[in-house]
Short mmCIF file of C-alpha atoms in Angstrom, two decimals:
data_model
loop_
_atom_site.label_atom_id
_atom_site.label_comp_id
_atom_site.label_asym_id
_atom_site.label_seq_id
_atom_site.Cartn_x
_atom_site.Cartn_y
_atom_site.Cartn_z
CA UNK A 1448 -97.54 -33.12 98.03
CA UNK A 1449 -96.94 -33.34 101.61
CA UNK A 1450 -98.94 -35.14 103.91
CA UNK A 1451 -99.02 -35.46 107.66
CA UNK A 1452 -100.70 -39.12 109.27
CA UNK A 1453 -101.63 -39.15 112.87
CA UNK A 1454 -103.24 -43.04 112.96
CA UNK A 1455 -104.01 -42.96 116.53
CA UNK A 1456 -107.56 -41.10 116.38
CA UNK A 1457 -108.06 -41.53 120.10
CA UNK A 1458 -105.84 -42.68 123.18
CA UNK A 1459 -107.03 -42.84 126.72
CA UNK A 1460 -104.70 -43.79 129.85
CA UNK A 1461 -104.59 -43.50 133.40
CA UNK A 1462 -103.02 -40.57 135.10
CA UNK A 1463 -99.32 -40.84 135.63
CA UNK A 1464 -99.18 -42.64 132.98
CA UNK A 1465 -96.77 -41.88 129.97
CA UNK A 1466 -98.49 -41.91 126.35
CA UNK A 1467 -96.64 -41.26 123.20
CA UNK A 1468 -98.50 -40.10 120.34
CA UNK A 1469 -97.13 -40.90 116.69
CA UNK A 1470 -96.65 -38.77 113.91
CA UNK A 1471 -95.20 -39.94 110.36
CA UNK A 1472 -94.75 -37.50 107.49
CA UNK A 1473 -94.09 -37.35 104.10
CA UNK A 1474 -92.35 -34.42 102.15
CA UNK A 1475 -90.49 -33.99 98.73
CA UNK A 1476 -88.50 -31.10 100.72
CA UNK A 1477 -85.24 -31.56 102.16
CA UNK A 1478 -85.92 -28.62 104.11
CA UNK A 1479 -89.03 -28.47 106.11
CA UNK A 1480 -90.68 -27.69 109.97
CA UNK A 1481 -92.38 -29.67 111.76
CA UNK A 1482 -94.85 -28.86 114.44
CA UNK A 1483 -96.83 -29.90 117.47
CA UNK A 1484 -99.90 -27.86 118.35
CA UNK A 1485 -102.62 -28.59 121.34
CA UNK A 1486 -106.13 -27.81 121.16
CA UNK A 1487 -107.68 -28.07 124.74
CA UNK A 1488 -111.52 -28.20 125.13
CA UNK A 1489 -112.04 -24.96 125.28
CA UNK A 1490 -111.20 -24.78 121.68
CA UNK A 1491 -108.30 -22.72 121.07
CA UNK A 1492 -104.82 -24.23 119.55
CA UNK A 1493 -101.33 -23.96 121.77
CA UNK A 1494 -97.79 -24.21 120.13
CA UNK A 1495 -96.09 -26.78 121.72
CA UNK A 1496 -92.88 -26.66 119.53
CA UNK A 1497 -91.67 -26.40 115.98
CA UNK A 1498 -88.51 -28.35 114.46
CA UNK A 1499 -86.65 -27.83 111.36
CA UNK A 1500 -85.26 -30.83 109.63
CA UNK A 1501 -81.60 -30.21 109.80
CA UNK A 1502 -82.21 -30.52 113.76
CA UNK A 1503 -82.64 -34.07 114.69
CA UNK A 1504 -81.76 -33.76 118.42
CA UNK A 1505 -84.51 -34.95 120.57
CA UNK A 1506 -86.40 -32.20 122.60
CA UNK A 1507 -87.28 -32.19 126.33
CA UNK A 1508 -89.16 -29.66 127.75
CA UNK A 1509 -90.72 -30.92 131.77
CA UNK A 1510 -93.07 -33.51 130.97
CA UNK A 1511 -93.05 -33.23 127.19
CA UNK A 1512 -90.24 -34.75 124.70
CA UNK A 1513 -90.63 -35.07 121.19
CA UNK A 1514 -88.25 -37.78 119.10
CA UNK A 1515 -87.41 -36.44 115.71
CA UNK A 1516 -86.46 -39.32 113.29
CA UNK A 1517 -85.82 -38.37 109.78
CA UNK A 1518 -85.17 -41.85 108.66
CA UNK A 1519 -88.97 -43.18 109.38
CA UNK A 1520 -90.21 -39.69 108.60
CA UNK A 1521 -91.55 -39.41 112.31
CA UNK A 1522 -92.02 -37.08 114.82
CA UNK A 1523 -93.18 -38.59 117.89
CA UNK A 1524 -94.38 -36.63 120.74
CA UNK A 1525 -94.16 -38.31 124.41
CA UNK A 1526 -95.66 -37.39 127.36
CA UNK A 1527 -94.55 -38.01 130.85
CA UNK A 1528 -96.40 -38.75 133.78
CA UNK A 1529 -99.48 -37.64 132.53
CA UNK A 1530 -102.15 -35.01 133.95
CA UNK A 1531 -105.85 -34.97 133.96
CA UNK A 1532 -104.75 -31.56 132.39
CA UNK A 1533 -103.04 -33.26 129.16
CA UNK A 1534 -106.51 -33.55 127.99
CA UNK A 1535 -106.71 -32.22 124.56
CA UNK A 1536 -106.55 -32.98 120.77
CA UNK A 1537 -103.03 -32.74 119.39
CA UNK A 1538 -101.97 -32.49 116.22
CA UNK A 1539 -98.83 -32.46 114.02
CA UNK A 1540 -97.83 -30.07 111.14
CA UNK A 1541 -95.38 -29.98 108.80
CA UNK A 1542 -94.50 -26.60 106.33
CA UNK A 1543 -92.37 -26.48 103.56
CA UNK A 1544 -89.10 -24.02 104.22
CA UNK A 1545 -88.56 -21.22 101.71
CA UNK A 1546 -91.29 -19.27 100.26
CA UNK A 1547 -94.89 -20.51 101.30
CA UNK A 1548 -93.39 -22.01 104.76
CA UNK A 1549 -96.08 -20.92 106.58
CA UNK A 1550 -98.56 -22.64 105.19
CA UNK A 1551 -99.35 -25.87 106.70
CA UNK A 1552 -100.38 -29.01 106.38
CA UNK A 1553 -102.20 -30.73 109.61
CA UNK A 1554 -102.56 -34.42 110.58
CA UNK A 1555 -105.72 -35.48 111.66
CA UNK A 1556 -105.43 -35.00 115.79
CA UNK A 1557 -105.04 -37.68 118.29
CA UNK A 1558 -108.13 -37.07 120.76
CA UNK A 1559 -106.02 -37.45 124.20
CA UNK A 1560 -107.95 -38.35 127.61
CA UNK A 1561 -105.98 -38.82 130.52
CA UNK A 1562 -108.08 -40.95 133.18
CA UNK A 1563 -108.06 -39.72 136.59
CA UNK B 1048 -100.79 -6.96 122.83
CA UNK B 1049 -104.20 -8.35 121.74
CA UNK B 1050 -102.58 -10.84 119.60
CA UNK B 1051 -104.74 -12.35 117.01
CA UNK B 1052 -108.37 -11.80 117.39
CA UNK B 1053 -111.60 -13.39 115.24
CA UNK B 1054 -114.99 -11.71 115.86
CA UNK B 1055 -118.00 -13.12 115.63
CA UNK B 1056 -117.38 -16.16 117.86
CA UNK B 1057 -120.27 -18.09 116.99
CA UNK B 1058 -122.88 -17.48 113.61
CA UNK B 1059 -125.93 -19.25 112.65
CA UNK B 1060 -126.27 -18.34 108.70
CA UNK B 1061 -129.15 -19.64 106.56
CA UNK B 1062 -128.07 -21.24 103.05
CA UNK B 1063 -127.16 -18.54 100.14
CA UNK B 1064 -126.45 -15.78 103.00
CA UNK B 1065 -123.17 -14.10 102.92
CA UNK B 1066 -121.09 -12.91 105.96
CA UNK B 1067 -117.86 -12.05 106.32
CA UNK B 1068 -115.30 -13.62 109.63
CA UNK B 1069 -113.42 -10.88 110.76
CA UNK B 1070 -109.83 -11.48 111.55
CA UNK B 1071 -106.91 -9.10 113.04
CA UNK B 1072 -103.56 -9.27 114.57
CA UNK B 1073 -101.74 -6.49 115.72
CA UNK B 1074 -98.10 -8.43 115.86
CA UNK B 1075 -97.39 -6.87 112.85
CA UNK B 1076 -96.99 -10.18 111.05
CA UNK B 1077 -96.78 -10.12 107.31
CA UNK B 1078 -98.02 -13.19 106.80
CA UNK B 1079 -101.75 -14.41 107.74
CA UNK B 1080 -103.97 -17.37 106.65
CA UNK B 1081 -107.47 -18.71 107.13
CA UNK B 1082 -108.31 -22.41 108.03
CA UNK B 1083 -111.04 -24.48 108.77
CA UNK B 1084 -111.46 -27.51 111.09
CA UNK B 1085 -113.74 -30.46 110.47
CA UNK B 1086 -114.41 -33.17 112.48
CA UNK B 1087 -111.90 -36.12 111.68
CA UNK B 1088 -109.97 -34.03 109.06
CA UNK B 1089 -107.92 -32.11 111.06
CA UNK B 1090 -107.10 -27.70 109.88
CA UNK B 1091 -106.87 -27.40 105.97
CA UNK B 1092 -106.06 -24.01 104.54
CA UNK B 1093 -108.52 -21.77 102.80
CA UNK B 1094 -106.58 -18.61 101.79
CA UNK B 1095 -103.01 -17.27 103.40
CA UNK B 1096 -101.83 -13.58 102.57
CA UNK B 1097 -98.03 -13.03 102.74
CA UNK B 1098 -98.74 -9.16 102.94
CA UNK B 1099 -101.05 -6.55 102.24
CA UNK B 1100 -101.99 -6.64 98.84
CA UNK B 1101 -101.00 -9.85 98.19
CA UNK B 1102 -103.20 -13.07 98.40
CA UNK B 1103 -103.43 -17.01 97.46
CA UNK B 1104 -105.44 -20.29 97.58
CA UNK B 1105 -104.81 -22.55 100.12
CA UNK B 1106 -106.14 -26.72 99.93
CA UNK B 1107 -109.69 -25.53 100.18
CA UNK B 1108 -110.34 -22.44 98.64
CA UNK B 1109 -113.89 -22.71 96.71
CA UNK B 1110 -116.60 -20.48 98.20
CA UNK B 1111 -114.77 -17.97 100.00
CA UNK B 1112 -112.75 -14.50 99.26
CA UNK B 1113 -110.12 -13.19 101.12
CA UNK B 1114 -108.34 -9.25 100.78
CA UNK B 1115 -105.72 -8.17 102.28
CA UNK B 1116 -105.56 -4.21 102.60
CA UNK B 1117 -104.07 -3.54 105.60
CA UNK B 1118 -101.01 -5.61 107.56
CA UNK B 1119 -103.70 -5.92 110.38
CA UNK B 1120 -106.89 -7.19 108.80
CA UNK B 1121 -107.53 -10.26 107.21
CA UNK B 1122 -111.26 -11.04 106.53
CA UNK B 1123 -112.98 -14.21 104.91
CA UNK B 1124 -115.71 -13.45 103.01
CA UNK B 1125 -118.36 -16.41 102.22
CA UNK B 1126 -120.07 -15.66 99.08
CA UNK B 1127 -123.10 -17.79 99.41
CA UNK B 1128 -123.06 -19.82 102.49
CA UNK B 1129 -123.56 -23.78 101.99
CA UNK B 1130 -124.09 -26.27 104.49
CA UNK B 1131 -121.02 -28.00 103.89
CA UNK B 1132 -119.06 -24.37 105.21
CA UNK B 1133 -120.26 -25.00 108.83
CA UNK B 1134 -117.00 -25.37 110.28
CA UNK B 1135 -114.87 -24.09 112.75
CA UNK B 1136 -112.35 -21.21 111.38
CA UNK B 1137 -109.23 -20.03 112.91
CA UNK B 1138 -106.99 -17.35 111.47
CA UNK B 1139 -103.47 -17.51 111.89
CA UNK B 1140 -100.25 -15.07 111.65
CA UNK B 1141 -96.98 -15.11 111.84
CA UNK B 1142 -95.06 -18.31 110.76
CA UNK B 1143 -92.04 -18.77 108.74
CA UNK B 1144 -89.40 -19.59 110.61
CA UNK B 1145 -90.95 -18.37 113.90
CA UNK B 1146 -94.39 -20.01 115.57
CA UNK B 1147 -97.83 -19.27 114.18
CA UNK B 1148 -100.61 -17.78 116.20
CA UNK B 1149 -104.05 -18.67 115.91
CA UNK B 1150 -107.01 -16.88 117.07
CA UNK B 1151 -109.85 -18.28 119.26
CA UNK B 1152 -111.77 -19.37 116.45
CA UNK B 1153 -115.63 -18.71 115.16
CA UNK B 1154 -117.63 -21.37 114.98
CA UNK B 1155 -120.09 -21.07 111.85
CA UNK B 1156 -123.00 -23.22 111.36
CA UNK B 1157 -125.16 -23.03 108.10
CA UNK B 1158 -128.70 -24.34 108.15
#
C-alpha cells in the first residue's frame, strides 16, 4: 500500500524567511509520481508540480525548489524568501504509474503561516 | 474553458437525506474521481471513473454512488446522509501522466 507522511502538521516563520516542508513516502512501485499541491484559504487546491521517479534532478521554479531523494523516499519542498502570500496548507501526493495512476494518495498537509 | 466545476458549493442535509454533488469538466478528460477532505487526514478517494461507463472504489467508498454516463459529468450520489459524511468534496480530472484538476469544492455538512 502506499502511503504519503507529512509530520510537520503546522510551521510558522517570519517573512523572508526560507521554510522547507518534508515529505517521506513509501511505495512498492518502482515507477511512481509524486506531487505537491497548495490549498490557500480560500479553499481551492493549486498544482505546484508533479515528478516521476526516474527524474531525480532537483526542481527550481522562482522561490520554490523541491529536492527529490529516492534513497530516503523524500520529496522535500523548500521555499525561499517567504511571502505573507505562502500562506496555505500544502500537501504531498504520490500515484502509482500504469493503470490507476491517477488515483492518489495524500499526506496529511503542513498548515503553513508566514509571519509578517 | 470552465475547467472543472462542483455545484452546490455549500449544503446543510439532515441525517438519512440523500443529495447528489454535481461535478463536470469540460477538458475532455477521461479520467475523473471524487475525494473528500477531513480535518487532519488530508484528501482520500471515494470513487474515480477512468471513462464513461466505467467506475471503481477508491479508499473510502461506503455510502456513496458514483455513474459515469457522459465524459463530462461525474456526480456523487449520498444514499442516506450520516454525520460522519460532512466533509469537504472536491472532484478531480485529468491525471495520468499530466496534472490533475480539482474543482472549488462543496462543502457538505450533515446534522
Amino acid at each position: 500500500a502506499q502511503k504519503v507522511t507529512q509530520a510537520q502538521t503546522e510551521i510558522s516563520v517570519v517573512e523572508k524567511e526560507d521554510v522547507t516542508l518534508d515529505c517521506v513516502y513509501e511505495t512498492r512501485d518502482t515507477t511512481y509520481y509524486l506531487f505537491w499541491y497548495k490549498q490557500p484559504p480560500s479553499g481551492e487546491l493549486v498544482f505546484l508540480i508533479r515528478r516521476n521517479s526516474f527524474d531525480e534532478q532537483n526542481e527550481i521554479s522562482g522561490r520554490y525548489s523541491w529536492n527529490f531523494q529516492k534513497s530516503t523516499s523524500s520529496f522535500n519542498f523548500t521555499i525561499t524568501a517567504s511571502q505573507v502570500v505562502d500562506s496555505a496548507v500544502y500537501f504531498c501526493a504520490l500515484s502509482e504509474a500504469g493503470f490507476g495512476n491517477e488515483k492518489l494518495t495524500f499526506g496529511t498537509g503542513t498548515r503553513l503561516t508566514i509571519i509578517p | 474553458n470552465a475547467g472543472v466545476t462542483q455545484t452546490p458549493k455549500f449544503q446543510v442535509l439532515k441525517t438519512g437525506q440523500s443529495m447528489t454533488l454535481q461535478c463536470a469538466q469540460d477538458m475532455n478528460h477521461e479520467y475523473m474521481s471524487w475525494y473528500r477532505q477531513d480535518p487532519g487526514m488530508g484528501l482520500r478517494l471515494i470513487h474515480y471513473s477512468v471513462g464513461a461507463g466505467i467506475t471503481d472504489q477508491g479508499e473510502v467508498p461506503n455510502g456513496y454512488n458514483v455513474s459515469r454516463s457522459t465524459t463530462e459529468d461525474f456526480p456523487l450520489r449520498l444514499l442516506s446522509a450520516a454525520p460522519s459524511q460532512t466533509s469537504v468534496y472536491f472532484c478531480a480530472s485529468g491525471g495520468g501522466i499530466n496534472e490533475q484538476f480539482f474543482g472549488p469544492g462543496t462543502r457538505l455538512t450533515v446534522l
